[in-house]
Short mmCIF file of C-alpha atoms in Angstrom, two decimals:
data_model
loop_
_atom_site.label_atom_id
_atom_site.label_comp_id
_atom_site.label_asym_id
_atom_site.label_seq_id
_atom_site.Cartn_x
_atom_site.Cartn_y
_atom_site.Cartn_z
CA MET A 1 86.43 80.60 112.15
CA MET A 2 88.51 81.44 109.07
CA ARG A 3 90.92 84.33 109.54
CA ARG A 4 92.59 86.50 106.97
CA VAL A 5 96.38 86.40 106.88
CA ILE A 6 98.44 89.51 106.24
CA VAL A 7 101.94 88.68 105.00
CA VAL A 8 104.50 91.44 105.48
CA MET A 9 106.27 91.25 102.11
CA LEU A 10 108.51 94.01 100.81
CA GLY A 11 106.75 95.99 103.45
CA SER A 12 103.57 95.65 101.37
CA LEU A 13 100.36 93.94 102.46
CA PHE A 14 98.74 90.97 100.78
CA VAL A 15 95.32 90.61 102.38
CA LEU A 16 92.84 87.88 101.50
CA GLY A 17 89.16 88.73 101.14
CA ILE A 18 89.15 92.53 100.90
CA LEU A 19 85.96 93.80 99.26
CA ALA A 20 86.39 96.04 96.22
CA LEU A 21 84.72 99.41 95.89
CA PRO A 22 81.67 99.60 93.63
CA ALA A 23 82.66 100.48 90.08
CA SER A 24 80.98 103.86 90.41
CA ALA A 25 83.21 104.75 93.33
CA ALA A 26 86.46 103.03 92.30
CA PRO A 27 89.59 104.91 93.38
CA SER A 28 90.99 107.06 90.59
CA GLY A 29 94.62 106.56 91.59
CA VAL A 30 95.20 110.27 90.88
CA SER A 31 96.16 112.25 93.98
CA SER A 32 97.20 115.50 92.25
CA ASN A 33 96.48 117.38 89.05
CA GLY A 34 97.56 120.79 87.76
CA PHE A 35 95.30 120.35 84.68
CA GLU A 36 98.18 120.90 82.25
CA THR A 37 97.23 117.86 80.16
CA ASP A 38 93.85 116.59 81.38
CA THR A 39 91.35 116.57 84.25
CA ALA A 40 92.16 113.04 85.46
CA GLY A 41 91.14 112.23 89.02
CA TRP A 42 87.97 114.34 88.88
CA SER A 43 84.50 112.91 88.40
CA VAL A 44 81.21 114.46 87.37
CA PHE A 45 77.57 113.54 87.81
CA ASN A 46 74.08 115.03 87.53
CA GLY A 47 75.09 117.40 84.76
CA SER A 48 78.23 118.85 86.34
CA SER A 49 81.39 119.25 84.25
CA ILE A 50 85.09 120.02 84.48
CA THR A 51 86.96 121.33 81.42
CA GLN A 52 90.60 122.22 80.79
CA ARG A 53 91.06 125.96 80.06
CA ASP A 54 93.89 128.36 79.21
CA SER A 55 94.33 132.11 79.54
CA SER A 56 92.71 132.76 76.17
CA TYR A 57 89.39 131.47 77.48
CA SER A 58 86.67 134.12 77.78
CA ASN A 59 84.12 132.78 80.24
CA PRO A 60 80.61 133.64 78.93
CA GLY A 61 79.48 133.66 82.55
CA ASN A 62 81.57 136.84 82.96
CA TYR A 63 83.57 135.35 85.86
CA ALA A 64 87.39 135.54 85.79
CA VAL A 65 87.56 136.38 82.09
CA GLY A 66 90.98 135.84 80.46
CA ILE A 67 92.87 134.94 83.64
CA PRO A 68 96.20 133.06 83.59
CA ALA A 69 96.50 129.71 85.33
CA ALA A 70 97.64 129.67 88.95
CA ALA A 71 100.67 127.74 87.69
CA GLY A 72 101.68 126.51 84.26
CA SER A 73 99.51 127.33 81.26
CA HIS A 74 96.19 125.61 82.03
CA TYR A 75 93.56 125.36 84.72
CA ALA A 76 90.10 123.77 84.92
CA GLY A 77 86.69 125.42 84.69
CA LEU A 78 83.74 123.95 86.57
CA GLY A 79 80.36 123.84 84.88
CA ARG A 80 77.17 123.93 86.91
CA GLY A 81 75.38 120.64 87.28
CA ASP A 82 71.64 120.22 87.67
CA CYS A 83 70.16 122.80 90.05
CA PHE A 84 67.30 122.04 92.40
CA THR A 85 65.34 123.44 95.33
CA GLN A 86 66.28 122.85 98.96
CA THR A 87 63.71 123.50 101.64
CA GLY A 88 64.93 124.82 104.98
CA GLY A 89 63.51 126.45 108.08
CA SER A 90 63.90 129.93 106.56
CA GLY A 91 62.47 129.01 103.17
CA ASP A 92 63.56 127.57 99.85
CA ALA A 93 67.06 127.93 98.41
CA VAL A 94 68.99 126.68 95.40
CA GLU A 95 71.74 124.06 95.14
CA CYS A 96 73.67 122.98 92.03
CA TYR A 97 75.81 119.86 91.70
CA GLY A 98 79.55 120.18 91.13
CA PRO A 99 82.50 117.84 90.36
CA TYR A 100 84.49 115.88 92.94
CA THR A 101 87.77 114.01 93.39
CA ASP A 102 88.46 110.94 95.54
CA TRP A 103 92.11 111.99 96.06
CA GLY A 104 93.22 108.61 94.68
CA ASN A 105 91.47 106.54 97.37
CA LEU A 106 88.24 107.11 99.31
CA ASN A 107 87.74 103.67 100.86
CA SER A 108 90.11 103.60 103.84
CA TYR A 109 88.65 103.54 107.34
CA THR A 110 92.00 103.68 109.13
CA TRP A 111 93.73 106.88 110.24
CA HIS A 112 97.15 107.23 108.58
CA GLY A 113 98.27 110.29 110.51
CA PRO A 114 98.42 113.95 109.44
CA TYR A 115 97.67 114.91 105.84
CA THR A 116 96.61 117.92 103.79
CA THR A 117 94.30 118.50 100.84
CA GLN A 118 94.19 121.67 98.78
CA VAL A 119 92.92 123.24 95.58
CA ASP A 120 93.53 126.69 94.07
CA ILE A 121 90.33 128.65 93.29
CA TYR A 122 90.08 132.00 91.52
CA LEU A 123 88.05 134.64 93.36
CA ASP A 124 86.74 137.47 91.17
CA THR A 125 85.73 140.25 93.57
CA ALA A 126 84.41 142.55 90.82
CA TYR A 127 81.96 139.79 89.91
CA ALA A 128 81.04 139.32 93.58
CA ASN A 129 80.31 143.00 94.06
CA ALA A 130 78.21 143.16 90.88
CA ASN A 131 76.19 140.05 91.80
CA PRO A 132 75.23 140.13 95.50
CA ASP A 133 73.90 136.99 97.16
CA THR A 134 70.56 136.39 98.89
CA TYR A 135 69.34 133.63 101.19
CA SER A 136 67.74 131.69 98.34
CA GLY A 137 70.30 132.57 95.64
CA LYS A 138 69.16 132.62 92.00
CA LEU A 139 66.58 129.98 92.81
CA ALA A 140 63.99 130.74 90.12
CA GLU A 141 66.55 131.36 87.37
CA LEU A 142 68.77 128.34 88.06
CA THR A 143 65.93 125.84 88.48
CA ALA A 144 64.09 127.03 85.36
CA PRO A 145 64.45 124.83 82.23
CA GLY A 146 67.96 125.39 80.89
CA GLY A 147 68.82 127.70 83.79
CA SER A 148 71.83 125.76 85.03
CA THR A 149 73.53 125.87 81.63
CA ASP A 150 72.67 129.50 80.88
CA PRO A 151 75.83 131.63 81.38
CA ASN A 152 73.69 134.74 81.75
CA VAL A 153 72.41 133.46 85.10
CA ARG A 154 75.03 134.80 87.48
CA GLY A 155 75.39 132.37 90.36
CA THR A 156 76.34 133.70 93.79
CA ARG A 157 77.62 130.76 95.86
CA PHE A 158 79.94 127.77 95.89
CA ASP A 159 80.78 125.32 98.65
CA TYR A 160 83.97 123.25 98.58
CA THR A 161 84.44 120.49 101.14
CA SER A 162 87.13 117.96 102.04
CA ALA A 163 85.56 115.01 103.84
CA ILE A 164 86.93 112.26 106.05
CA ASN A 165 85.80 108.68 106.70
CA SER A 166 84.70 106.97 109.87
CA SER A 167 86.89 104.28 111.42
CA THR A 168 83.93 101.90 111.32
CA PRO A 169 83.26 100.10 108.01
CA ASP A 170 79.75 99.38 106.81
CA GLY A 171 78.24 95.91 106.53
CA ASN A 172 80.10 95.28 103.26
CA GLY A 173 83.47 96.27 104.71
CA ASP A 174 83.53 99.61 102.87
CA ALA A 175 84.44 102.92 104.46
CA GLN A 176 81.66 105.19 105.68
CA HIS A 177 81.48 108.96 105.55
CA LEU A 178 82.13 110.64 108.91
CA ARG A 179 82.23 114.39 108.41
CA ASP A 180 82.62 117.24 105.92
CA PHE A 181 84.81 120.28 106.45
CA GLY A 182 83.44 122.87 104.06
CA PHE A 183 84.37 126.32 102.83
CA ASN A 184 81.05 128.14 102.32
CA VAL A 185 81.72 130.94 99.81
CA SER A 186 79.21 133.68 98.98
CA THR A 187 79.34 136.85 96.90
CA GLY A 188 77.95 138.56 100.02
CA TYR A 189 74.79 140.45 100.83
CA GLU A 190 74.12 144.07 99.88
CA GLY A 191 75.53 146.45 102.49
CA ASP A 192 77.43 143.81 104.44
CA GLY A 193 80.65 145.84 104.57
CA CYS A 194 82.63 143.27 102.58
CA ASP A 195 83.93 144.42 99.20
CA GLY A 196 84.30 140.87 97.93
CA PHE A 197 83.46 137.34 99.09
CA LYS A 198 82.09 136.31 102.49
CA VAL A 199 83.43 132.92 103.59
CA THR A 200 83.03 130.56 106.54
CA GLY A 201 84.64 127.24 107.44
CA GLN A 202 82.19 124.74 108.92
CA THR A 203 81.35 121.05 109.24
CA VAL A 204 78.19 121.61 107.18
CA VAL A 205 77.71 122.70 103.57
CA ASN A 206 75.06 124.05 101.19
CA ARG A 207 72.60 126.90 101.61
CA ILE A 208 70.00 125.58 104.04
CA ASN A 209 72.71 124.24 106.36
CA ALA A 210 75.46 126.87 106.18
CA ASN A 211 75.13 130.61 105.58
CA PRO A 212 78.40 132.56 105.33
CA ASN A 213 76.48 135.84 105.30
CA ILE A 214 75.50 135.72 108.98
CA ASP A 215 77.64 135.97 112.09
CA ASN A 216 77.09 132.51 113.57
CA TYR A 217 80.24 130.88 112.14
CA ASN A 218 82.91 133.58 112.06
CA PRO A 219 82.44 134.83 108.47
CA GLN A 220 85.55 136.43 106.98
CA CYS A 221 85.95 138.73 103.97
CA VAL A 222 88.25 138.17 100.99
CA ASP A 223 88.31 141.45 99.08
CA LYS A 224 91.06 141.11 96.47
CA SER A 225 90.77 139.24 93.18
CA GLY A 226 93.22 136.44 92.49
CA TRP A 227 94.09 132.79 92.91
CA TYR A 228 93.76 131.42 96.45
CA THR A 229 94.74 128.04 97.88
CA PHE A 230 91.86 126.52 99.84
CA LYS A 231 93.73 124.19 102.18
CA HIS A 232 92.65 121.60 104.76
CA SER A 233 95.25 120.31 107.24
CA PHE A 234 94.09 117.19 109.11
CA SER A 235 95.95 116.26 112.30
CA GLU A 236 95.50 114.90 115.82
CA LYS A 237 95.23 117.25 118.80
CA ASN A 238 94.69 116.00 122.35
CA GLY A 239 93.23 112.73 121.11
CA HIS A 240 90.81 114.37 118.67
CA LEU A 241 90.75 115.19 114.98
CA ASP A 242 91.79 118.78 114.33
CA VAL A 243 91.28 120.45 110.95
CA LEU A 244 92.87 123.77 110.07
CA MET A 245 91.08 125.38 107.11
CA GLU A 246 93.00 128.20 105.40
CA ILE A 247 92.61 130.50 102.40
CA ILE A 248 96.10 131.48 101.22
CA PRO A 249 96.94 133.77 98.28
CA VAL A 250 98.88 131.71 95.73
CA GLY A 251 102.56 132.58 95.88
CA THR A 252 102.48 133.44 99.58
CA SER A 253 102.43 131.46 102.83
CA THR A 254 100.18 133.70 104.94
CA ALA A 255 96.47 132.94 105.17
CA VAL A 256 94.00 135.77 104.69
CA ALA A 257 91.26 133.73 106.38
CA SER A 258 91.33 130.63 108.56
CA TRP A 259 89.25 128.41 110.84
CA ASP A 260 90.48 125.71 113.24
CA ILE A 261 87.95 122.98 114.01
CA THR A 262 88.44 120.22 116.59
CA ALA A 263 85.98 117.41 116.02
CA ASP A 264 85.74 113.67 116.63
CA PRO A 265 87.88 111.42 118.86
CA ILE A 266 90.74 110.15 116.73
CA ALA A 267 89.64 106.56 117.43
CA ASP A 268 86.47 107.31 115.42
CA VAL A 269 88.37 108.75 112.44
CA GLY A 270 89.32 106.99 109.22
CA CYS A 271 91.16 108.49 106.25
CA ASN A 272 90.47 110.93 103.44
CA ARG A 273 87.21 110.57 101.50
CA TYR A 274 86.68 113.23 98.83
CA GLY A 275 87.11 116.83 97.75
CA TYR A 276 83.73 118.01 96.44
CA PHE A 277 82.15 121.18 95.11
CA SER A 278 78.90 120.25 96.82
CA ASP A 279 77.18 123.46 95.66
CA GLN A 280 78.60 125.02 92.48
CA GLU A 281 76.48 127.93 91.26
CA ILE A 282 79.14 130.08 89.52
CA PHE A 283 79.35 129.35 85.80
CA GLY A 284 82.90 128.27 84.84
CA LEU A 285 84.46 128.60 88.32
CA PRO A 286 88.25 128.24 87.78
CA ILE A 287 90.32 125.76 89.84
CA ASP A 288 93.94 124.64 89.63
CA ASN A 289 96.61 122.54 91.40
CA ALA A 290 94.45 120.10 93.32
CA LYS A 291 96.42 117.67 95.46
CA ILE A 292 96.64 115.58 98.61
CA VAL A 293 99.85 115.19 100.64
CA GLY A 294 99.86 112.14 102.88
CA GLY A 295 96.53 110.48 103.56
CA CYS A 296 95.53 107.23 101.90
CA GLY A 297 96.10 108.25 98.32
CA ALA A 298 99.80 108.85 98.99
CA PRO A 299 100.93 107.38 102.33
CA ALA A 300 103.91 109.26 103.73
CA THR A 301 105.20 106.54 106.08
CA PRO A 302 107.88 104.26 104.63
CA VAL A 303 106.71 100.67 104.40
CA GLY A 304 109.65 98.36 105.11
CA LYS A 305 112.91 99.29 106.85
CA ILE A 306 116.04 97.54 108.13
CA ALA A 307 117.47 99.83 110.78
CA PRO A 308 120.29 99.85 113.35
CA THR A 309 119.65 99.16 117.01
CA GLN A 310 118.32 102.11 119.05
CA THR A 311 116.03 103.10 116.14
CA THR A 312 112.61 103.97 117.54
CA CYS A 313 109.06 103.45 116.34
CA GLN A 314 108.65 107.23 116.27
CA GLN A 315 111.60 107.60 113.88
CA TYR A 316 110.14 104.98 111.57
CA ARG A 317 106.65 106.51 111.74
CA ASP A 318 108.01 109.96 110.88
CA GLY A 319 110.22 108.73 108.02
CA ALA A 320 113.37 109.56 109.99
CA ALA A 321 114.68 106.04 110.68
CA PRO A 322 118.29 105.49 109.50
CA ASP A 323 119.11 102.66 107.09
CA LEU A 324 121.35 99.80 108.10
CA GLY A 325 123.57 99.50 105.05
CA SER A 326 125.01 96.06 105.75
CA LEU A 327 126.17 93.46 108.29
CA THR A 328 129.89 92.66 108.33
CA TYR A 329 131.69 89.61 109.66
CA SER A 330 135.24 88.57 110.52
CA VAL A 331 136.64 85.07 109.96
CA LYS A 332 138.63 82.71 112.17
CA GLY A 333 139.81 79.70 110.24
CA LYS A 334 136.94 78.86 107.89
CA ALA A 335 134.17 80.07 110.18
CA ILE A 336 132.51 83.37 110.97
CA ASN A 337 134.10 84.74 114.14
CA ALA A 338 131.93 87.82 114.83
CA VAL A 339 129.15 89.84 113.19
CA SER A 340 128.68 93.59 113.46
CA PRO A 341 126.32 95.02 114.49
CA GLY A 342 125.25 92.33 116.90
CA VAL A 343 121.54 93.29 116.71
CA PHE A 344 119.30 95.23 114.32
CA PHE A 345 115.61 96.05 113.73
CA TYR A 346 113.05 95.39 111.04
CA TYR A 347 110.05 97.79 110.93
CA GLY A 348 106.95 97.35 108.78
CA LYS A 349 103.51 98.91 108.53
CA VAL A 350 100.35 96.77 108.73
CA SER A 351 96.64 97.51 108.27
CA GLY A 352 93.96 94.97 109.11
CA HIS A 353 91.00 93.79 111.13
CA GLN A 354 90.80 92.28 114.60
CA GLY A 355 91.76 88.61 114.37
CA ASP A 356 93.83 88.94 111.19
CA GLN A 357 97.19 87.19 111.28
CA VAL A 358 100.40 89.02 110.40
CA ALA A 359 103.18 86.78 109.03
CA ILE A 360 106.75 88.11 109.29
CA THR A 361 109.00 86.17 106.93
CA GLN A 362 112.75 85.92 106.37
CA SER A 363 114.81 84.50 103.54
CA ASN A 364 118.43 84.51 102.36
CA ASP A 365 120.36 83.18 99.38
CA ALA A 366 122.85 81.02 101.36
CA GLY A 367 120.63 78.43 103.06
CA PRO A 368 118.96 77.59 106.40
CA SER A 369 122.20 77.66 108.42
CA PHE A 370 122.37 81.43 107.82
CA ALA A 371 118.91 82.19 109.22
CA ILE A 372 119.01 85.03 111.77
CA PRO A 373 116.85 84.42 114.85
CA ILE A 374 114.59 86.96 116.54
CA LEU A 375 116.28 88.19 119.72
CA GLN A 376 114.43 86.92 122.81
CA LYS A 377 111.11 86.86 120.89
CA GLN A 378 111.09 90.65 120.62
CA VAL A 379 108.28 91.19 118.12
CA VAL A 380 106.46 94.39 119.12
CA LEU A 381 103.16 95.78 117.81
CA TYR A 382 102.68 99.56 117.95
CA ASN A 383 99.79 101.90 117.31
CA ALA A 384 100.70 103.46 113.94
CA SER A 385 99.77 107.00 115.04
CA THR A 386 101.04 107.16 118.62
CA CYS A 387 103.64 104.33 118.72
CA ALA A 388 102.00 103.07 121.92
CA VAL A 389 102.93 99.41 122.52
CA LEU A 390 99.99 97.00 122.12
CA LYS A 391 99.48 93.49 123.45
CA TRP A 392 99.11 90.75 120.87
CA LYS A 393 99.56 86.98 120.56
CA VAL A 394 102.72 85.93 118.67
CA ASP A 395 103.91 82.48 117.56
CA TYR A 396 107.34 81.53 116.18
CA PRO A 397 106.93 78.82 113.50
CA ALA A 398 110.57 78.80 112.32
CA THR A 399 113.92 80.45 112.96
CA GLY A 400 113.67 84.17 112.35
CA MET A 401 109.96 84.06 111.55
CA ALA A 402 106.83 85.00 113.49
CA THR A 403 103.05 85.23 113.17
CA GLY A 404 100.89 87.53 115.27
CA THR A 405 97.14 88.06 115.68
CA LEU A 406 95.91 91.66 115.47
CA PRO A 407 94.11 92.69 118.68
CA SER A 408 91.88 95.27 116.94
CA THR A 409 91.06 96.84 113.59
CA GLY A 410 93.30 99.64 112.38
CA ASP A 411 96.82 100.66 111.35
CA PHE A 412 99.88 99.27 113.12
CA ILE A 413 103.67 99.23 113.03
CA VAL A 414 105.54 95.98 113.67
CA GLY A 415 109.06 96.12 115.10
CA VAL A 416 111.27 93.01 115.19
CA LYS A 417 114.71 92.76 116.83
CA TYR A 418 117.14 90.29 115.24
CA ASN A 419 120.31 88.66 116.60
CA PRO A 420 122.91 88.06 113.85
CA SER A 421 125.65 87.33 116.39
CA VAL A 422 124.48 83.69 116.46
CA LEU A 423 126.14 83.25 113.06
CA LYS A 424 129.44 82.91 114.89
CA GLY A 425 130.82 79.47 114.11
CA VAL A 426 128.90 79.04 110.83
CA THR A 427 131.17 78.23 107.88
CA ALA A 428 131.90 81.53 106.13
CA PRO A 429 130.03 82.00 102.86
CA GLN A 430 131.75 82.08 99.50
CA SER A 431 130.12 85.41 98.58
CA THR A 432 127.87 88.14 99.95
CA VAL A 433 124.64 86.88 101.54
CA VAL A 434 121.49 88.93 100.88
CA TYR A 435 118.68 88.74 103.46
CA THR A 436 115.10 89.73 102.78
CA PHE A 437 112.77 90.39 105.69
CA GLY A 438 109.10 90.18 104.82
CA GLY A 439 109.60 88.64 101.35
CA THR A 440 111.55 89.61 98.24
CA GLY A 441 112.64 93.12 97.33
CA GLN A 442 112.93 96.22 99.43
CA ALA A 443 113.44 95.29 103.09
CA THR A 444 116.90 93.76 102.58
CA VAL A 445 120.34 93.78 104.16
CA SER A 446 123.62 92.18 103.03
CA LEU A 447 126.15 90.15 105.04
CA LEU A 448 129.67 91.13 103.91
CA LYS A 449 133.19 90.03 104.88
CA LYS A 450 135.20 92.81 106.53
#
């Protein structure tokens, strides 16, 4: 059976045979946008649109007319896409397509640890109070010919969701959708006691699935107009995925509404999928400052690291591992007499499938006699999230090198302990020796004379 080989180079991964995403779902590479210059990173389909706006814009839909951007001088306005009829147990209701972002990468099925996604949305409570919602919404008006593009049809609902992938790829090796975490936002029913928007946070979206106007899912009221950050914080709690959903007034740190949802076992969880206005009924809904922190679009964990002894996997995982600046040696006669420190670590991050081989390489610019061996074959594989030590099969094809076979599919950290003290007795070099662990470039350390 042919196996893929993952070579740890510069702390990056070169993996043979990875399937590309379909062109229609190719990662955008854009993990944040304040819409100051463009709307890059956002995609539209089925008639939806996203357009850069400034404070001079007068929305013909009469929503948030003449507002400033949440930050800078521009924001984006969302057009309604095609609207259609949903049929549910309580009758028919409307749904309209909206734009989405892939946060720079939607095809990872491995959990990379905690991350957040967020987007600023303007809530116009005067509009909400003047245009109360109903179960079906403006079904007849929005599904009539030209209804979705008519600004005089005052929509009463939008749903914004941040979704996550499953840890199990499909038959083509692509990531699969696991779950949505959606803000369901309604202008509220007549006489509901809320002088603004009714909102819930749920794992379902759209009218026939999620109704923020009833008491089943802890509806909360936002009754002041302004820009609000709709934030999802994804983390692990007691072995399960936990998602904190918050609505925070821009410029503050205190949420005015929040929901905390504990869902799937973390072993079943992949990485970020999309941010999507799955139902967008409000003509010209303003958004700003969309971004992801961490996740797969912008991994937070450093990739390659040479670190002093006593450095832990947890420090490396959390980006807190110290750097080993250099190795120093003393000379006796013409030979190296001692090297300090006597041991050090290399850490690298690896993603792959069960059976893939990980190759840990070493090179230097002074020749084979300067190769630094691995101390007592200490090549350790850790779970990338928990730093639990995992069993795996390791071979040692040459001095200071190793190959290991991944025991399962997922994200891992490799820790290798090296023994430079064996350089004692080697003829001292004529100049500084530069070592590269994993290939050429970033994971390097120099050997210097004291």
